[in-house]
CSV table of N, CA, C and O in Angstrom, one decimal:
chain,number,residue,atom,x,y,z
S,29,UNK,N,0.9,-1.2,0.0
S,29,UNK,CA,0.0,0.0,0.0
S,29,UNK,C,0.9,1.2,0.0
S,29,UNK,O,1.8,1.4,0.8
S,30,UNK,N,0.7,2.1,-0.9
S,30,UNK,CA,1.5,3.3,-1.0
S,30,UNK,C,0.9,4.4,-0.1
S,30,UNK,O,-0.3,4.3,0.3
S,31,UNK,N,1.6,5.5,0.1
S,31,UNK,CA,1.1,6.5,1.0
S,31,UNK,C,0.0,7.3,0.3
S,31,UNK,O,-0.6,8.1,0.9
S,32,UNK,N,-0.2,7.2,-1.0
S,32,UNK,CA,-1.2,7.9,-1.7
S,32,UNK,C,-2.6,7.2,-1.6
S,32,UNK,O,-3.6,7.7,-1.8
S,33,UNK,N,-2.6,5.9,-1.2
S,33,UNK,CA,-3.8,5.1,-1.2
S,33,UNK,C,-4.6,5.4,0.1
S,33,UNK,O,-4.0,5.8,1.1
S,34,UNK,N,-5.9,5.1,0.0
S,34,UNK,CA,-6.7,5.1,1.3
S,34,UNK,C,-6.3,3.9,2.1
S,34,UNK,O,-5.9,2.9,1.5
S,35,UNK,N,-6.5,4.0,3.4
S,35,UNK,CA,-6.2,2.9,4.2
S,35,UNK,C,-7.6,2.2,4.6
S,35,UNK,O,-8.5,2.9,5.0
S,36,UNK,N,-7.6,0.9,4.6
S,36,UNK,CA,-8.8,0.1,5.1
S,36,UNK,C,-8.2,-0.6,6.3
S,36,UNK,O,-7.4,-1.5,6.2
S,37,UNK,N,-8.7,-0.1,7.5
S,37,UNK,CA,-8.1,-0.6,8.7
S,37,UNK,C,-9.2,-1.4,9.5
S,37,UNK,O,-10.2,-0.9,9.9
S,38,UNK,N,-8.8,-2.7,9.8
S,38,UNK,CA,-9.7,-3.6,10.6
S,38,UNK,C,-9.3,-3.3,12.0
S,38,UNK,O,-8.1,-3.5,12.4
S,39,UNK,N,-10.2,-2.9,12.8
S,39,UNK,CA,-9.9,-2.6,14.2
S,39,UNK,C,-10.3,-3.7,15.2
S,39,UNK,O,-10.4,-3.6,16.4
S,40,UNK,N,-10.6,-4.9,14.6
S,40,UNK,CA,-10.9,-6.1,15.5
S,40,UNK,C,-9.6,-6.6,16.1
S,40,UNK,O,-8.5,-6.3,15.6
S,41,UNK,N,-9.7,-7.5,17.0
S,41,UNK,CA,-8.5,-8.1,17.7
S,41,UNK,C,-8.0,-9.2,16.7
S,41,UNK,O,-8.7,-9.7,15.9
S,42,UNK,N,-6.7,-9.4,16.8
S,42,UNK,CA,-6.0,-10.4,16.0
S,42,UNK,C,-6.7,-11.8,15.9
S,42,UNK,O,-6.8,-12.4,14.8
S,43,UNK,N,-7.3,-12.3,17.0
S,43,UNK,CA,-7.9,-13.6,17.0
S,43,UNK,C,-9.2,-13.5,16.2
S,43,UNK,O,-9.7,-14.6,15.7
S,44,UNK,N,-9.8,-12.4,16.0
S,44,UNK,CA,-11.0,-12.2,15.1
S,44,UNK,C,-10.6,-12.1,13.7
S,44,UNK,O,-11.2,-12.7,12.8
S,45,UNK,N,-9.5,-11.5,13.4
S,45,UNK,CA,-9.0,-11.2,12.1
S,45,UNK,C,-8.6,-12.6,11.4
S,45,UNK,O,-8.8,-12.7,10.2
S,46,UNK,N,-8.0,-13.5,12.2
S,46,UNK,CA,-7.6,-14.8,11.6
S,46,UNK,C,-8.8,-15.6,11.0
S,46,UNK,O,-8.7,-16.4,10.2
S,47,UNK,N,-10.0,-15.2,11.4
S,47,UNK,CA,-11.2,-15.8,10.9
S,47,UNK,C,-11.6,-15.3,9.5
S,47,UNK,O,-12.4,-15.9,8.9
S,48,UNK,N,-11.0,-14.2,9.1
S,48,UNK,CA,-11.2,-13.6,7.8
S,48,UNK,C,-11.2,-12.1,7.9
S,48,UNK,O,-11.5,-11.5,8.9
S,49,UNK,N,-10.7,-11.5,6.8
S,49,UNK,CA,-10.7,-10.1,6.7
S,49,UNK,C,-10.9,-9.6,5.3
S,49,UNK,O,-10.8,-10.4,4.3
S,50,UNK,N,-11.1,-8.4,5.0
S,50,UNK,CA,-11.2,-7.8,3.7
S,50,UNK,C,-9.8,-7.8,3.1
S,50,UNK,O,-8.9,-7.3,3.7
S,51,UNK,N,-9.7,-8.3,1.9
S,51,UNK,CA,-8.3,-8.3,1.2
S,51,UNK,C,-7.9,-6.8,1.1
S,51,UNK,O,-8.7,-5.9,0.9
S,52,UNK,N,-6.6,-6.6,1.3
S,52,UNK,CA,-5.9,-5.3,1.2
S,52,UNK,C,-6.1,-4.5,2.5
S,52,UNK,O,-5.5,-3.4,2.6
S,53,UNK,N,-6.8,-5.0,3.5
S,53,UNK,CA,-6.9,-4.3,4.7
S,53,UNK,C,-5.7,-4.6,5.6
S,53,UNK,O,-5.0,-5.5,5.4
S,54,UNK,N,-5.5,-3.7,6.6
S,54,UNK,CA,-4.5,-3.9,7.6
S,54,UNK,C,-5.2,-3.9,9.0
S,54,UNK,O,-6.3,-3.4,9.1
S,55,UNK,N,-4.5,-4.5,9.9
S,55,UNK,CA,-5.1,-4.7,11.3
S,55,UNK,C,-4.4,-3.7,12.3
S,55,UNK,O,-3.2,-3.7,12.4
S,56,UNK,N,-5.2,-3.0,13.0
S,56,UNK,CA,-4.8,-2.1,14.1
S,56,UNK,C,-5.9,-2.2,15.1
S,56,UNK,O,-6.9,-1.4,15.0
S,57,UNK,N,-5.8,-3.1,16.1
S,57,UNK,CA,-6.9,-3.2,17.0
S,57,UNK,C,-7.3,-2.0,17.8
S,57,UNK,O,-6.4,-1.2,18.1
S,58,UNK,N,-8.5,-1.8,18.0
S,58,UNK,CA,-9.0,-0.6,18.7
S,58,UNK,C,-8.4,-0.4,20.0
S,58,UNK,O,-8.1,0.7,20.5
S,59,UNK,N,-8.1,-1.6,20.7
S,59,UNK,CA,-7.5,-1.5,22.0
S,59,UNK,C,-6.1,-0.8,22.1
S,59,UNK,O,-5.7,-0.4,23.1
S,60,UNK,N,-5.4,-0.8,20.9
S,60,UNK,CA,-4.1,-0.1,20.9
S,60,UNK,C,-4.0,1.1,20.0
S,60,UNK,O,-3.0,1.7,19.8
S,61,UNK,N,-5.2,1.4,19.4
S,61,UNK,CA,-5.2,2.5,18.4
S,61,UNK,C,-4.7,3.8,18.9
S,61,UNK,O,-3.8,4.4,18.3
S,62,UNK,N,-5.3,4.2,20.0
S,62,UNK,CA,-4.9,5.6,20.5
S,62,UNK,C,-3.4,5.7,20.9
S,62,UNK,O,-2.8,6.7,20.7
S,63,UNK,N,-2.8,4.6,21.4
S,63,UNK,CA,-1.4,4.7,21.7
S,63,UNK,C,-0.5,4.6,20.5
S,63,UNK,O,0.5,5.1,20.4
S,64,UNK,N,-1.0,3.8,19.5
S,64,UNK,CA,-0.2,3.6,18.3
S,64,UNK,C,-0.3,4.7,17.3
S,64,UNK,O,0.7,5.0,16.6
S,65,UNK,N,-1.4,5.4,17.3
S,65,UNK,CA,-1.5,6.5,16.3
S,65,UNK,C,-0.6,7.7,16.5
S,65,UNK,O,-0.3,8.4,15.6
S,66,UNK,N,-0.1,7.8,17.7
S,66,UNK,CA,0.9,8.8,18.0
S,66,UNK,C,2.3,8.4,18.0
S,66,UNK,O,3.2,9.2,18.3
S,67,UNK,N,2.6,7.2,17.6
S,67,UNK,CA,4.0,6.8,17.4
S,67,UNK,C,4.7,7.5,16.3
S,67,UNK,O,4.0,7.8,15.3
S,68,UNK,N,6.0,7.7,16.3
S,68,UNK,CA,6.7,8.2,15.2
S,68,UNK,C,6.5,7.2,14.0
S,68,UNK,O,6.5,6.0,14.2
S,69,UNK,N,6.5,7.7,12.8
S,69,UNK,CA,6.3,6.9,11.6
S,69,UNK,C,7.2,5.7,11.5
S,69,UNK,O,6.8,4.6,11.2
S,70,UNK,N,8.5,5.9,11.8
S,70,UNK,CA,9.4,4.8,11.7
S,70,UNK,C,9.2,3.7,12.7
S,70,UNK,O,9.3,2.5,12.4
S,71,UNK,N,8.8,4.1,13.9
S,71,UNK,CA,8.5,3.1,14.9
S,71,UNK,C,7.2,2.4,14.6
S,71,UNK,O,7.1,1.2,14.8
S,72,UNK,N,6.2,3.1,14.1
S,72,UNK,CA,4.9,2.6,13.7
S,72,UNK,C,5.1,1.5,12.6
S,72,UNK,O,4.6,0.4,12.8
S,73,UNK,N,5.9,1.8,11.6
S,73,UNK,CA,6.2,0.8,10.5
S,73,UNK,C,6.9,-0.4,11.0
S,73,UNK,O,6.6,-1.5,10.7
S,74,UNK,N,7.9,-0.2,11.9
S,74,UNK,CA,8.6,-1.3,12.5
S,74,UNK,C,7.7,-2.3,13.3
S,74,UNK,O,7.8,-3.5,13.2
S,75,UNK,N,6.8,-1.7,14.0
S,75,UNK,CA,5.9,-2.4,14.9
S,75,UNK,C,4.8,-3.1,14.1
S,75,UNK,O,4.4,-4.3,14.4
S,76,UNK,N,4.2,-2.5,13.1
S,76,UNK,CA,3.1,-3.0,12.4
S,76,UNK,C,3.4,-3.6,11.0
S,76,UNK,O,2.5,-4.3,10.4
S,77,UNK,N,4.5,-3.1,10.4
S,77,UNK,CA,4.8,-3.6,9.1
S,77,UNK,C,4.2,-2.9,7.9
S,77,UNK,O,4.3,-3.4,6.8
S,78,UNK,N,3.6,-1.8,8.2
S,78,UNK,CA,3.0,-0.9,7.1
S,78,UNK,C,3.1,0.5,7.5
S,78,UNK,O,3.3,0.8,8.7
S,79,UNK,N,3.1,1.4,6.5
S,79,UNK,CA,3.3,2.8,6.7
S,79,UNK,C,2.2,3.4,7.6
S,79,UNK,O,1.0,3.1,7.4
S,80,UNK,N,2.6,4.3,8.5
S,80,UNK,CA,1.6,5.0,9.3
S,80,UNK,C,0.8,5.9,8.4
S,80,UNK,O,1.4,6.6,7.6
S,81,UNK,N,-0.5,5.9,8.5
S,81,UNK,CA,-1.3,6.9,7.7
S,81,UNK,C,-0.9,8.3,8.0
S,81,UNK,O,-0.6,8.7,9.1
S,82,UNK,N,-0.9,9.1,6.9
S,82,UNK,CA,-0.7,10.5,7.1
S,82,UNK,C,-2.1,11.2,7.5
S,82,UNK,O,-3.1,10.7,7.1
S,83,UNK,N,-2.0,12.3,8.2
S,83,UNK,CA,-3.3,12.9,8.7
S,83,UNK,C,-4.2,13.3,7.6
S,83,UNK,O,-5.4,13.4,7.8
S,84,UNK,N,-3.7,13.5,6.3
S,84,UNK,CA,-4.6,13.9,5.2
S,84,UNK,C,-5.1,12.8,4.4
S,84,UNK,O,-5.9,13.0,3.5
S,85,UNK,N,-4.6,11.5,4.7
S,85,UNK,CA,-5.1,10.4,3.9
S,85,UNK,C,-6.5,10.0,4.3
S,85,UNK,O,-6.9,10.1,5.5
S,86,UNK,N,-7.1,9.3,3.4
S,86,UNK,CA,-8.5,8.8,3.7
S,86,UNK,C,-8.3,7.5,4.4
S,86,UNK,O,-7.4,6.6,4.1
S,87,UNK,N,-9.0,7.3,5.6
S,87,UNK,CA,-8.9,6.1,6.4
S,87,UNK,C,-10.4,5.6,6.5
S,87,UNK,O,-11.2,6.3,6.9
S,88,UNK,N,-10.5,4.3,6.3
S,88,UNK,CA,-11.8,3.6,6.5
S,88,UNK,C,-11.6,2.6,7.6
S,88,UNK,O,-10.7,1.7,7.4
S,89,UNK,N,-12.3,2.7,8.7
S,89,UNK,CA,-12.2,1.7,9.7
S,89,UNK,C,-13.3,0.7,9.6
S,89,UNK,O,-14.4,1.1,9.3
S,90,UNK,N,-13.1,-0.6,9.9
S,90,UNK,CA,-14.2,-1.5,10.0
S,90,UNK,C,-14.0,-2.5,11.1
S,90,UNK,O,-12.9,-2.7,11.6
S,91,UNK,N,-15.1,-3.1,11.5
S,91,UNK,CA,-15.1,-4.1,12.6
S,91,UNK,C,-16.2,-5.1,12.3
S,91,UNK,O,-16.8,-5.1,11.2
S,92,UNK,N,-16.7,-5.8,13.2
S,92,UNK,CA,-17.7,-6.8,13.0
S,92,UNK,C,-19.1,-6.1,13.0
S,92,UNK,O,-19.9,-6.4,12.1
S,93,UNK,N,-19.4,-5.2,13.9
S,93,UNK,CA,-20.7,-4.6,13.9
S,93,UNK,C,-20.8,-3.1,13.7
S,93,UNK,O,-21.9,-2.6,13.5
S,94,UNK,N,-19.7,-2.4,13.7
S,94,UNK,CA,-19.7,-1.0,13.5
S,94,UNK,C,-19.4,-0.2,14.7
S,94,UNK,O,-19.0,1.0,14.6
S,95,UNK,N,-19.5,-0.7,15.9
S,95,UNK,CA,-19.3,0.0,17.1
S,95,UNK,C,-17.8,0.4,17.3
S,95,UNK,O,-17.5,1.5,17.6
S,96,UNK,N,-16.9,-0.6,17.2
S,96,UNK,CA,-15.5,-0.3,17.3
S,96,UNK,C,-15.0,0.6,16.2
S,96,UNK,O,-14.1,1.5,16.5
S,97,UNK,N,-15.5,0.5,15.0
S,97,UNK,CA,-15.0,1.3,13.9
S,97,UNK,C,-15.5,2.8,14.1
S,97,UNK,O,-14.7,3.7,13.8
S,98,UNK,N,-16.6,3.0,14.7
S,98,UNK,CA,-17.1,4.3,15.0
S,98,UNK,C,-16.2,5.0,16.1
S,98,UNK,O,-15.8,6.1,16.0
S,99,UNK,N,-15.8,4.2,17.1
S,99,UNK,CA,-14.9,4.6,18.1
S,99,UNK,C,-13.5,5.0,17.5
S,99,UNK,O,-12.9,6.0,17.9
S,100,UNK,N,-13.1,4.1,16.6
S,100,UNK,CA,-11.8,4.3,16.0
S,100,UNK,C,-11.8,5.6,15.2
S,100,UNK,O,-10.8,6.4,15.2
S,101,UNK,N,-12.8,5.9,14.5
S,101,UNK,CA,-13.0,7.1,13.7
S,101,UNK,C,-12.9,8.3,14.7
S,101,UNK,O,-12.2,9.3,14.3
S,102,UNK,N,-13.6,8.3,15.8
S,102,UNK,CA,-13.5,9.4,16.8
S,102,UNK,C,-12.1,9.6,17.3
S,102,UNK,O,-11.6,10.7,17.4
S,103,UNK,N,-11.4,8.5,17.6
S,103,UNK,CA,-10.0,8.6,18.1
S,103,UNK,C,-9.1,9.2,17.0
S,103,UNK,O,-8.3,10.1,17.3
S,104,UNK,N,-9.3,8.8,15.8
S,104,UNK,CA,-8.5,9.4,14.7
S,104,UNK,C,-8.7,10.8,14.5
S,104,UNK,O,-7.8,11.6,14.4
S,105,UNK,N,-10.0,11.3,14.5
S,105,UNK,CA,-10.3,12.7,14.4
S,105,UNK,C,-9.7,13.5,15.5
S,105,UNK,O,-9.2,14.6,15.3
S,106,UNK,N,-9.8,13.0,16.8
S,106,UNK,CA,-9.2,13.7,17.9
S,106,UNK,C,-7.7,13.8,17.8
S,106,UNK,O,-7.1,14.6,18.5
S,107,UNK,N,-7.0,12.9,17.0
S,107,UNK,CA,-5.6,13.0,16.8
S,107,UNK,C,-5.1,13.6,15.5
S,107,UNK,O,-4.0,13.3,15.1
S,108,UNK,N,-6.0,14.4,14.9
S,108,UNK,CA,-5.6,15.1,13.7
S,108,UNK,C,-5.9,14.5,12.4
S,108,UNK,O,-5.6,15.1,11.4
S,109,UNK,N,-6.5,13.4,12.3
S,109,UNK,CA,-6.8,12.8,11.0
S,109,UNK,C,-8.1,13.4,10.5
S,109,UNK,O,-9.1,13.5,11.3
S,110,UNK,N,-8.1,13.8,9.3
S,110,UNK,CA,-9.3,14.6,8.8
S,110,UNK,C,-10.2,13.8,7.9
S,110,UNK,O,-11.4,14.2,7.8
S,111,UNK,N,-9.8,12.7,7.3
S,111,UNK,CA,-10.7,11.9,6.4
S,111,UNK,C,-10.9,10.5,6.9
S,111,UNK,O,-10.4,9.6,6.6
């Protein structure tokens, strides 16, 4: 995924993700989102294996029912993410 692409982020826990996920999505569990979103880009990439989204990139969060993805969206907005 290049830095120009939108990010599709699955905010479910890893044990849920192994049951299946949307192709091309990446996993960042809601339970660690707020602490991870503020990591420096190089540490973020080393920890998760993908580039940290830029504040102006489009991000789509998803989960099983929509509740965690709504919370993730709120966390991202409070941390400067606009889309």
